[in-house]
Amino acid sequence: MIKSRILFLYFFVSLNVLGQNRTHSVFYDHTGLQKVIHDIETLYQVRFSYRSGLLDSLYFTCPRQKLNLNDLLQMIAGQTGLEFVRVRKGFYAIRPNPEPLDTQSLNEVTVNTYLTAGIRKCTDGSFDVRPRKLGILAGLIAPDVLESIQQLPGVVSLNETASGLSIRGGHTDQNQVYYDGIPIYQNGHLFGMISPFNPYNIKRVKYYFKGTPARYEGGASGIIDLSSGNRVAGKTTLSGGIGGLSADFEWESPVIKDRLSVSASVRTSYRGIWETPALKQFENKVFENTNVKTQTVRLNDFGFNDWTLKCNAAPNKKHRFSAGFIHIASYLDFHHKIEGYEDYDFRNQLKTTTNGFSMSARNTLGNGWTARTLFDWVWYDMQFVNRIIKARNGIGNIDKENFVSHTGMLTEFSRKSGSGIDYYIGYRYNEKRSAYLFRLVIDQNLYIFDYSRFSNNTHALFGSLRLRNFHSWDIDAGLNVPWYKELHRIFVEPRLVVSKKIFPHLKWQLTAETKHQNIQQNNKTVIGLLNLENKIWQVSRPAFPVLASRQITTGLLFNRNRWLLEVDFYNKQTDNISISVPYRIYTEYRYLTGTSQAKGMDLYVKKRFLHIDFWASYSMMRVRYRFEKLKNNRSFVSDYQIRHKVLSTFVYHHQHFQAALSWLWHSPRPYYKDLLDHEDENIKPDFQIAYLPPYSRIDFSAFYGLHFGPTGKFKLKIGVSVRNLLNRKNILSHQQNSYGLDTRLLDFERYGLNRVFNVVLRFKWS
């Protein structure tokens, strides 16, 4: 009865809210901003205050449409980089945005508020996300970057983790994440449940899933580029908060006015002090069907932390320099007993660590030319130890270790002509190294079961040409040519984005791209061990070839009178993907390589009312695998296929209060039944395909903000979220494994999160 009432209320509110703001018809074609502001004061009966000269040389373009005041100001802010601050009713202050837009993004925004405030759709089809400006999203207590992307069309997390993004049927390791130019290989905190990045330290995110710019490498499915900002801070800012999973603190301050600033952030779990109900629910999901849940366990240590340092310098208007460091760590340490072996103590330790550094320079050369140089370095390390102890003396242990190191350099020259023709050329070099070790030590005797160590040096030339309003066409054409030295291979990767306005409010777009990825994860699940980090990063080699992805997409976007409608059709093929099965210590690891073919459609619709925003997305997808030794070389359904997915959300916002409610449903996910033969434990060539039950979840979030002081410098925010509001039991996957000393191969099902309540209290002073 309660479920039906909630669903009834949800759809009733979503479809029957009819109030609207007072709107006026506006039209501007490269009009001076001073005139635009004067018109707004007359039309909307408001007043603006700003310093002299701030609006000089700024222009605004808007197709003829009806807009309310908030929408119009957001559109102006998106094109100019200015910030509009409401001082009191009917009076606004205009000031330079403390987080100004990169000059390459000005006038490149198609939709200013896609899902919610802070998520914008760009001309090239990518998304621009500003976590510090992000509006409320249902189920999220913090503006988690990776979980926010999951709410976009065509993206799904099959295991309910933040880092487990499947973009248009792609595998999770086919997404390349960058932080200030540093490639990140760590899955996330709490073994992927939450993002490894402090969202309050990130100023901008670029998300590419089609038509990727030529300057990027890898990311066969998608690129997620995070930036903590390269501008010198103009004032001191302090912020922090505590929630059900972690506490965080951020600081940013100028050292030399307009010349030098520093910033730092830290985030940590606090399980050793207090284990909250929210953390308990996350623990239950993470450790489900592992030794942590199936044995008598004493969980000594389990948590995470991350911290960053950043320095930005601008000795003059033509030169900017930045240097930053990031540290990410997750750890687990627990003891357990096994019946019949009371004299023995079994101890499992698992730690994943990332340390990364980047340094960049941006120089204005004159005549529209700009030079950008980036140096980056990262070290990722995963260590697992399964130790057997008797009478405080070690008898033996099983070790698994995986590390990845990356050293890179990029230099790029770009030119903005001012006539709608822009271009850039550049060179990129990087060296990737990966190693994997699986060994057994008994009474000081060493047995190595699996060992691999590879490196790959990549040299690449890239360039791109951008045409704007070229006979009413917008064109981005790029080319990336990487040379993988150790593989003796050169690839040619064309990138193309073409768009045209068919009507004033209707836009057509076509994108095409080819990408290659020379590092990927291989699933090395060892039967009987703790398998939380069982996907091992490995650099490509002849026996483990380079991933190759080709995608073409076409679609339409309609935006008028607070209605937004977008539809995309795509076809994507990825070669050299792998499939594997669990294996025992004494048996050989087995995997196969093949091809994935994904075809689908993404549909998105949004309507804005007075205090209500409603949006819904629908994705339809067909993903097929083909492996030479499986199913007689015939194609079969991929276990990453989600045939139908529906996500609908409505948000209520009024003054300092926001609330959001969403419903996510997707059709049954396929899995491979008895892929691993129970007798000889080999891959069955003609296994059965079964389906899990449909997935359904309702989430809720609410925030209230308070401002203190005459200028509102001190801000306080209180929030609450509920994930899986109806406490539905969702089955996420079907697995085969065994635990402890039980050698039998058993079938297990992994379940999603139960109902999770979470609260947050945050402050900000600036």
Coordinates of C-alpha atoms in Angstrom, one line a residue, residues 20 40 211 245 274 332 355 368 540 745:
Q20 CA 5.2 28.9 -14.6
I40 CA 16.4 43.1 -18.6
G211 CA 33.3 12.9 -31.1
L245 CA 30.6 8.0 5.1
W274 CA 32.0 5.7 14.7
L332 CA 41.2 -3.3 4.5
N355 CA 50.1 9.0 -6.1
G368 CA 45.7 34.6 -31.4
S540 CA 49.0 -4.2 -24.2
L745 CA 32.8 -24.4 -6.9

